[in-house]
Amino acid sequence: QVQVVESGGDSVQAGGSLRLSCAASGAGYSSVCMSWFRQVAGKGREGVASIYVGSGSTYYADSVKGRFTISQDLAKNKVFLQMNSLEPEDSAMYYCAAARAVSTSFCRRSVNGQGVGYNNWGQGTQVTVSS
């Protein structure tokens, strides 16, 4: 079981930046994919970015490529999402999630999915971008 806790959500103006953090305990960290998803009330959840912990390989949804960066600090068991050039369309509840014993292919596909196969979720952190 992996426990994840997100933080860092806030309200910012368009063009601004935020850095979300995800503290992951109990990961074991072999064959683990850590991902960020987001959801707007009344809409489905969408993948944003993923990182395969073992290799550090990263994957991004097309909508955030070039603006968002996912990274990890293995010593601190943390995953980060640096969000730059924020747009009002980025406003959502952002969730960190972990999937254990999965492949890099699973991790890569996660950014185009809604989080199927992820068993460990945080409570979410709200990001609001105003125009």
Short mmCIF file of N, CA and C in Angstrom, two decimals:
data_model
loop_
_atom_site.label_atom_id
_atom_site.label_comp_id
_atom_site.label_asym_id
_atom_site.label_seq_id
_atom_site.Cartn_x
_atom_site.Cartn_y
_atom_site.Cartn_z
N GLN A 1 0.84 -1.19 0.00
CA GLN A 1 0.00 0.00 0.00
C GLN A 1 0.88 1.25 0.00
N VAL A 2 0.50 2.21 -0.83
CA VAL A 2 1.23 3.47 -0.91
C VAL A 2 0.31 4.58 -0.46
N GLN A 3 0.77 5.36 0.49
CA GLN A 3 -0.01 6.52 0.92
C GLN A 3 0.53 7.75 0.23
N VAL A 4 -0.35 8.54 -0.34
CA VAL A 4 0.08 9.75 -1.03
C VAL A 4 -0.69 10.95 -0.50
N VAL A 5 0.03 12.05 -0.34
CA VAL A 5 -0.56 13.29 0.14
C VAL A 5 -0.06 14.43 -0.73
N GLU A 6 -1.00 15.16 -1.35
CA GLU A 6 -0.64 16.27 -2.21
C GLU A 6 -0.65 17.59 -1.45
N SER A 7 0.10 18.54 -1.98
CA SER A 7 0.07 19.91 -1.46
C SER A 7 0.53 20.85 -2.55
N GLY A 8 0.31 22.14 -2.33
CA GLY A 8 0.82 23.13 -3.25
C GLY A 8 -0.20 23.84 -4.12
N GLY A 9 -1.45 23.38 -4.08
CA GLY A 9 -2.47 24.03 -4.88
C GLY A 9 -2.73 25.45 -4.39
N ASP A 10 -3.15 26.30 -5.31
CA ASP A 10 -3.38 27.71 -4.96
C ASP A 10 -4.15 28.38 -6.08
N SER A 11 -4.43 29.66 -5.90
CA SER A 11 -5.06 30.48 -6.94
C SER A 11 -4.00 31.40 -7.52
N VAL A 12 -3.88 31.39 -8.84
CA VAL A 12 -2.88 32.22 -9.52
C VAL A 12 -3.49 32.86 -10.75
N GLN A 13 -2.81 33.85 -11.27
CA GLN A 13 -3.25 34.50 -12.51
C GLN A 13 -2.69 33.70 -13.69
N ALA A 14 -3.36 33.84 -14.81
CA ALA A 14 -2.89 33.20 -16.04
C ALA A 14 -1.46 33.65 -16.33
N GLY A 15 -0.66 32.68 -16.77
CA GLY A 15 0.75 32.95 -17.02
C GLY A 15 1.65 32.67 -15.83
N GLY A 16 1.04 32.46 -14.69
CA GLY A 16 1.81 32.21 -13.47
C GLY A 16 2.26 30.76 -13.36
N SER A 17 2.89 30.46 -12.23
CA SER A 17 3.45 29.13 -12.00
C SER A 17 3.06 28.62 -10.62
N LEU A 18 2.99 27.30 -10.52
CA LEU A 18 2.78 26.63 -9.25
C LEU A 18 3.59 25.35 -9.24
N ARG A 19 3.94 24.91 -8.04
CA ARG A 19 4.64 23.63 -7.89
C ARG A 19 3.85 22.78 -6.91
N LEU A 20 3.34 21.67 -7.43
CA LEU A 20 2.63 20.72 -6.58
C LEU A 20 3.60 19.67 -6.06
N SER A 21 3.36 19.23 -4.84
CA SER A 21 4.18 18.18 -4.24
C SER A 21 3.31 17.00 -3.87
N CYS A 22 3.90 15.82 -3.96
CA CYS A 22 3.21 14.59 -3.57
C CYS A 22 4.17 13.80 -2.69
N ALA A 23 3.80 13.61 -1.45
CA ALA A 23 4.59 12.79 -0.54
C ALA A 23 4.05 11.37 -0.59
N ALA A 24 4.91 10.43 -0.94
CA ALA A 24 4.50 9.05 -1.11
C ALA A 24 5.23 8.17 -0.12
N SER A 25 4.52 7.56 0.78
CA SER A 25 5.15 6.67 1.76
C SER A 25 4.72 5.24 1.51
N GLY A 26 5.61 4.33 1.84
CA GLY A 26 5.30 2.92 1.68
C GLY A 26 5.32 2.45 0.24
N ALA A 27 6.03 3.20 -0.62
CA ALA A 27 5.96 2.89 -2.04
C ALA A 27 6.69 1.61 -2.40
N GLY A 28 7.81 1.34 -1.71
CA GLY A 28 8.60 0.19 -2.12
C GLY A 28 9.39 0.49 -3.36
N TYR A 29 8.89 1.29 -4.19
CA TYR A 29 9.50 1.94 -5.33
C TYR A 29 10.01 1.03 -6.43
N SER A 30 9.71 -0.22 -6.41
CA SER A 30 10.07 -1.02 -7.57
C SER A 30 8.83 -1.12 -8.45
N SER A 31 9.02 -0.86 -9.73
CA SER A 31 7.94 -0.94 -10.71
C SER A 31 6.75 -0.07 -10.31
N VAL A 32 7.04 1.11 -9.81
CA VAL A 32 5.97 2.03 -9.42
C VAL A 32 5.87 3.17 -10.42
N CYS A 33 4.66 3.51 -10.79
CA CYS A 33 4.40 4.67 -11.61
C CYS A 33 3.67 5.68 -10.75
N MET A 34 4.20 6.88 -10.68
CA MET A 34 3.55 7.97 -9.96
C MET A 34 2.99 8.95 -10.99
N SER A 35 1.75 9.33 -10.81
CA SER A 35 1.11 10.17 -11.80
C SER A 35 0.31 11.29 -11.18
N TRP A 36 0.14 12.32 -11.97
CA TRP A 36 -0.77 13.41 -11.61
C TRP A 36 -1.97 13.34 -12.56
N PHE A 37 -3.14 13.45 -11.96
CA PHE A 37 -4.39 13.54 -12.70
C PHE A 37 -5.09 14.81 -12.26
N ARG A 38 -6.05 15.26 -13.06
CA ARG A 38 -6.83 16.40 -12.66
C ARG A 38 -8.28 16.20 -13.05
N GLN A 39 -9.14 16.88 -12.32
CA GLN A 39 -10.57 16.73 -12.58
C GLN A 39 -11.28 18.03 -12.27
N VAL A 40 -12.13 18.42 -13.20
CA VAL A 40 -13.01 19.55 -13.02
C VAL A 40 -14.36 19.00 -12.59
N ALA A 41 -15.01 19.67 -11.67
CA ALA A 41 -16.30 19.21 -11.18
C ALA A 41 -17.26 18.99 -12.34
N GLY A 42 -17.86 17.81 -12.36
CA GLY A 42 -18.81 17.49 -13.40
C GLY A 42 -18.20 16.89 -14.66
N LYS A 43 -16.89 16.78 -14.69
CA LYS A 43 -16.20 16.21 -15.84
C LYS A 43 -15.35 15.02 -15.41
N GLY A 44 -14.91 14.26 -16.38
CA GLY A 44 -14.09 13.10 -16.09
C GLY A 44 -12.68 13.48 -15.70
N ARG A 45 -12.02 12.55 -15.05
CA ARG A 45 -10.64 12.75 -14.64
C ARG A 45 -9.72 12.56 -15.85
N GLU A 46 -8.66 13.33 -15.93
CA GLU A 46 -7.73 13.19 -17.04
C GLU A 46 -6.29 13.13 -16.55
N GLY A 47 -5.50 12.36 -17.25
CA GLY A 47 -4.09 12.25 -16.92
C GLY A 47 -3.34 13.52 -17.30
N VAL A 48 -2.35 13.86 -16.52
CA VAL A 48 -1.56 15.07 -16.76
C VAL A 48 -0.10 14.69 -17.03
N ALA A 49 0.51 14.00 -16.09
CA ALA A 49 1.93 13.64 -16.21
C ALA A 49 2.22 12.41 -15.37
N SER A 50 3.19 11.63 -15.82
CA SER A 50 3.57 10.42 -15.11
C SER A 50 5.07 10.28 -15.07
N ILE A 51 5.54 9.59 -14.03
CA ILE A 51 6.96 9.29 -13.93
C ILE A 51 7.12 7.84 -13.45
N TYR A 52 7.94 7.08 -14.19
CA TYR A 52 8.23 5.71 -13.79
C TYR A 52 9.40 5.78 -12.82
N VAL A 53 9.15 5.49 -11.58
CA VAL A 53 10.11 5.77 -10.52
C VAL A 53 11.45 5.09 -10.74
N GLY A 54 11.43 3.84 -11.17
CA GLY A 54 12.68 3.10 -11.30
C GLY A 54 13.65 3.73 -12.30
N SER A 55 13.13 4.20 -13.43
CA SER A 55 14.00 4.73 -14.48
C SER A 55 14.01 6.25 -14.52
N GLY A 56 12.98 6.86 -13.94
CA GLY A 56 12.87 8.31 -14.04
C GLY A 56 12.25 8.78 -15.34
N SER A 57 11.78 7.85 -16.16
CA SER A 57 11.15 8.23 -17.43
C SER A 57 9.87 9.02 -17.16
N THR A 58 9.67 10.06 -17.94
CA THR A 58 8.51 10.92 -17.74
C THR A 58 7.63 10.97 -18.98
N TYR A 59 6.35 11.20 -18.76
CA TYR A 59 5.36 11.23 -19.83
C TYR A 59 4.38 12.35 -19.54
N TYR A 60 3.87 12.97 -20.62
CA TYR A 60 3.00 14.12 -20.47
C TYR A 60 1.81 14.06 -21.41
N ALA A 61 0.69 14.59 -20.94
CA ALA A 61 -0.44 14.80 -21.82
C ALA A 61 -0.10 15.92 -22.79
N ASP A 62 -0.64 15.84 -23.99
CA ASP A 62 -0.34 16.85 -25.00
C ASP A 62 -0.68 18.26 -24.52
N SER A 63 -1.72 18.38 -23.73
CA SER A 63 -2.19 19.69 -23.30
C SER A 63 -1.21 20.41 -22.36
N VAL A 64 -0.28 19.66 -21.78
CA VAL A 64 0.65 20.29 -20.83
C VAL A 64 2.10 20.21 -21.26
N LYS A 65 2.37 19.55 -22.36
CA LYS A 65 3.76 19.42 -22.82
C LYS A 65 4.39 20.78 -23.02
N GLY A 66 5.61 20.91 -22.53
CA GLY A 66 6.33 22.17 -22.67
C GLY A 66 6.02 23.17 -21.57
N ARG A 67 4.96 22.89 -20.79
CA ARG A 67 4.59 23.82 -19.71
C ARG A 67 4.75 23.18 -18.33
N PHE A 68 4.48 21.89 -18.23
CA PHE A 68 4.55 21.18 -16.96
C PHE A 68 5.75 20.25 -16.95
N THR A 69 6.32 20.06 -15.76
CA THR A 69 7.44 19.14 -15.59
C THR A 69 7.21 18.30 -14.35
N ILE A 70 7.25 16.97 -14.52
CA ILE A 70 7.14 16.08 -13.38
C ILE A 70 8.54 15.62 -13.00
N SER A 71 8.81 15.56 -11.71
CA SER A 71 10.13 15.14 -11.24
C SER A 71 9.98 14.40 -9.92
N GLN A 72 11.08 13.84 -9.46
CA GLN A 72 11.02 13.09 -8.21
C GLN A 72 12.25 13.33 -7.36
N ASP A 73 12.09 13.16 -6.08
CA ASP A 73 13.20 13.18 -5.13
C ASP A 73 13.11 11.86 -4.36
N LEU A 74 13.90 10.89 -4.80
CA LEU A 74 13.80 9.56 -4.21
C LEU A 74 14.18 9.56 -2.74
N ALA A 75 15.14 10.40 -2.37
CA ALA A 75 15.58 10.43 -0.98
C ALA A 75 14.46 10.88 -0.04
N LYS A 76 13.59 11.75 -0.58
CA LYS A 76 12.49 12.28 0.24
C LYS A 76 11.16 11.62 -0.09
N ASN A 77 11.18 10.65 -1.00
CA ASN A 77 9.94 9.98 -1.41
C ASN A 77 8.88 10.98 -1.86
N LYS A 78 9.31 11.88 -2.71
CA LYS A 78 8.40 12.91 -3.18
C LYS A 78 8.39 13.00 -4.70
N VAL A 79 7.26 13.37 -5.22
CA VAL A 79 7.10 13.64 -6.63
C VAL A 79 6.55 15.06 -6.76
N PHE A 80 7.03 15.77 -7.77
CA PHE A 80 6.64 17.17 -7.94
C PHE A 80 6.04 17.38 -9.32
N LEU A 81 5.20 18.39 -9.40
CA LEU A 81 4.67 18.82 -10.70
C LEU A 81 4.87 20.33 -10.78
N GLN A 82 5.86 20.73 -11.56
CA GLN A 82 6.10 22.15 -11.80
C GLN A 82 5.21 22.59 -12.95
N MET A 83 4.36 23.57 -12.70
CA MET A 83 3.41 24.02 -13.70
C MET A 83 3.72 25.47 -14.04
N ASN A 84 4.11 25.71 -15.28
CA ASN A 84 4.42 27.06 -15.75
C ASN A 84 3.41 27.48 -16.82
N SER A 85 3.40 28.77 -17.10
CA SER A 85 2.50 29.30 -18.14
C SER A 85 1.08 28.79 -17.95
N LEU A 86 0.60 28.86 -16.74
CA LEU A 86 -0.73 28.33 -16.43
C LEU A 86 -1.82 29.08 -17.18
N GLU A 87 -2.83 28.32 -17.57
CA GLU A 87 -3.98 28.84 -18.30
C GLU A 87 -5.24 28.57 -17.50
N PRO A 88 -6.28 29.36 -17.72
CA PRO A 88 -7.54 29.10 -16.99
C PRO A 88 -8.03 27.66 -17.17
N GLU A 89 -7.74 27.07 -18.33
CA GLU A 89 -8.15 25.69 -18.60
C GLU A 89 -7.43 24.68 -17.71
N ASP A 90 -6.37 25.11 -17.03
CA ASP A 90 -5.65 24.21 -16.12
C ASP A 90 -6.32 24.15 -14.75
N SER A 91 -7.32 24.97 -14.52
CA SER A 91 -8.01 24.98 -13.23
C SER A 91 -8.69 23.64 -13.01
N ALA A 92 -8.41 23.02 -11.88
CA ALA A 92 -8.96 21.70 -11.57
C ALA A 92 -8.48 21.27 -10.20
N MET A 93 -9.06 20.18 -9.73
CA MET A 93 -8.51 19.49 -8.56
C MET A 93 -7.44 18.54 -9.09
N TYR A 94 -6.27 18.63 -8.54
CA TYR A 94 -5.15 17.80 -8.99
C TYR A 94 -4.91 16.69 -7.97
N TYR A 95 -4.80 15.48 -8.49
CA TYR A 95 -4.60 14.31 -7.65
C TYR A 95 -3.28 13.62 -7.99
N CYS A 96 -2.60 13.18 -6.96
CA CYS A 96 -1.43 12.33 -7.13
C CYS A 96 -1.86 10.89 -6.91
N ALA A 97 -1.33 10.00 -7.70
CA ALA A 97 -1.72 8.60 -7.57
C ALA A 97 -0.53 7.70 -7.85
N ALA A 98 -0.56 6.52 -7.25
CA ALA A 98 0.52 5.55 -7.42
C ALA A 98 -0.03 4.22 -7.89
N ALA A 99 0.70 3.60 -8.80
CA ALA A 99 0.37 2.26 -9.26
C ALA A 99 1.62 1.41 -9.10
N ARG A 100 1.48 0.29 -8.41
CA ARG A 100 2.62 -0.58 -8.14
C ARG A 100 2.66 -1.76 -9.10
N ALA A 101 3.85 -2.29 -9.29
CA ALA A 101 4.05 -3.49 -10.11
C ALA A 101 3.47 -3.31 -11.51
N VAL A 102 3.81 -2.20 -12.12
CA VAL A 102 3.33 -1.90 -13.46
C VAL A 102 4.52 -1.66 -14.38
N SER A 103 4.26 -1.66 -15.67
CA SER A 103 5.31 -1.50 -16.65
C SER A 103 5.45 -0.05 -17.07
N THR A 104 6.52 0.23 -17.79
CA THR A 104 6.69 1.58 -18.33
C THR A 104 5.60 1.89 -19.35
N SER A 105 5.14 0.89 -20.06
CA SER A 105 4.06 1.11 -21.03
C SER A 105 2.79 1.57 -20.33
N PHE A 106 2.50 0.95 -19.20
CA PHE A 106 1.35 1.37 -18.41
C PHE A 106 1.51 2.83 -18.00
N CYS A 107 2.69 3.16 -17.56
CA CYS A 107 2.97 4.53 -17.11
C CYS A 107 2.80 5.51 -18.26
N ARG A 108 3.29 5.15 -19.42
CA ARG A 108 3.20 6.03 -20.59
C ARG A 108 1.73 6.23 -20.99
N ARG A 109 0.96 5.16 -20.92
CA ARG A 109 -0.45 5.27 -21.32
C ARG A 109 -1.29 6.05 -20.31
N SER A 110 -0.80 6.17 -19.09
CA SER A 110 -1.57 6.82 -18.03
C SER A 110 -1.96 8.24 -18.35
N VAL A 111 -1.11 8.94 -19.09
CA VAL A 111 -1.40 10.36 -19.34
C VAL A 111 -2.59 10.53 -20.29
N ASN A 112 -2.99 9.46 -20.93
CA ASN A 112 -4.15 9.50 -21.81
C ASN A 112 -5.36 8.81 -21.19
N GLY A 113 -5.26 8.47 -19.93
CA GLY A 113 -6.33 7.73 -19.28
C GLY A 113 -6.95 8.48 -18.11
N GLN A 114 -7.80 7.77 -17.40
CA GLN A 114 -8.51 8.37 -16.27
C GLN A 114 -8.10 7.77 -14.94
N GLY A 115 -7.00 7.04 -14.95
CA GLY A 115 -6.49 6.52 -13.68
C GLY A 115 -6.88 5.09 -13.37
N VAL A 116 -7.35 4.36 -14.38
CA VAL A 116 -7.67 2.94 -14.15
C VAL A 116 -6.37 2.20 -13.82
N GLY A 117 -6.41 1.39 -12.80
CA GLY A 117 -5.23 0.64 -12.39
C GLY A 117 -4.46 1.29 -11.26
N TYR A 118 -4.84 2.48 -10.88
CA TYR A 118 -4.20 3.17 -9.75
C TYR A 118 -5.00 2.88 -8.49
N ASN A 119 -4.34 2.34 -7.50
CA ASN A 119 -5.03 1.95 -6.27
C ASN A 119 -4.79 2.89 -5.11
N ASN A 120 -3.89 3.82 -5.29
CA ASN A 120 -3.53 4.70 -4.19
C ASN A 120 -3.64 6.15 -4.63
N TRP A 121 -4.56 6.86 -4.01
CA TRP A 121 -4.86 8.23 -4.40
C TRP A 121 -4.76 9.16 -3.20
N GLY A 122 -4.33 10.40 -3.48
CA GLY A 122 -4.35 11.43 -2.47
C GLY A 122 -5.72 12.09 -2.41
N GLN A 123 -5.84 13.08 -1.55
CA GLN A 123 -7.13 13.74 -1.35
C GLN A 123 -7.34 14.87 -2.36
N GLY A 124 -6.29 15.24 -3.07
CA GLY A 124 -6.39 16.29 -4.08
C GLY A 124 -5.98 17.65 -3.56
N THR A 125 -5.54 18.48 -4.47
CA THR A 125 -5.19 19.87 -4.14
C THR A 125 -5.71 20.76 -5.26
N GLN A 126 -6.39 21.83 -4.90
CA GLN A 126 -7.10 22.67 -5.87
C GLN A 126 -6.17 23.69 -6.52
N VAL A 127 -6.23 23.75 -7.84
CA VAL A 127 -5.52 24.77 -8.61
C VAL A 127 -6.55 25.61 -9.34
N THR A 128 -6.50 26.91 -9.14
CA THR A 128 -7.42 27.82 -9.80
C THR A 128 -6.60 28.89 -10.52
N VAL A 129 -6.84 29.02 -11.83
CA VAL A 129 -6.11 29.99 -12.64
C VAL A 129 -7.12 30.99 -13.19
N SER A 130 -6.92 32.24 -12.86
CA SER A 130 -7.84 33.28 -13.31
C SER A 130 -7.25 34.05 -14.49
N SER A 131 -8.14 34.50 -15.36
CA SER A 131 -7.67 35.21 -16.56
C SER A 131 -7.53 36.70 -16.30
#
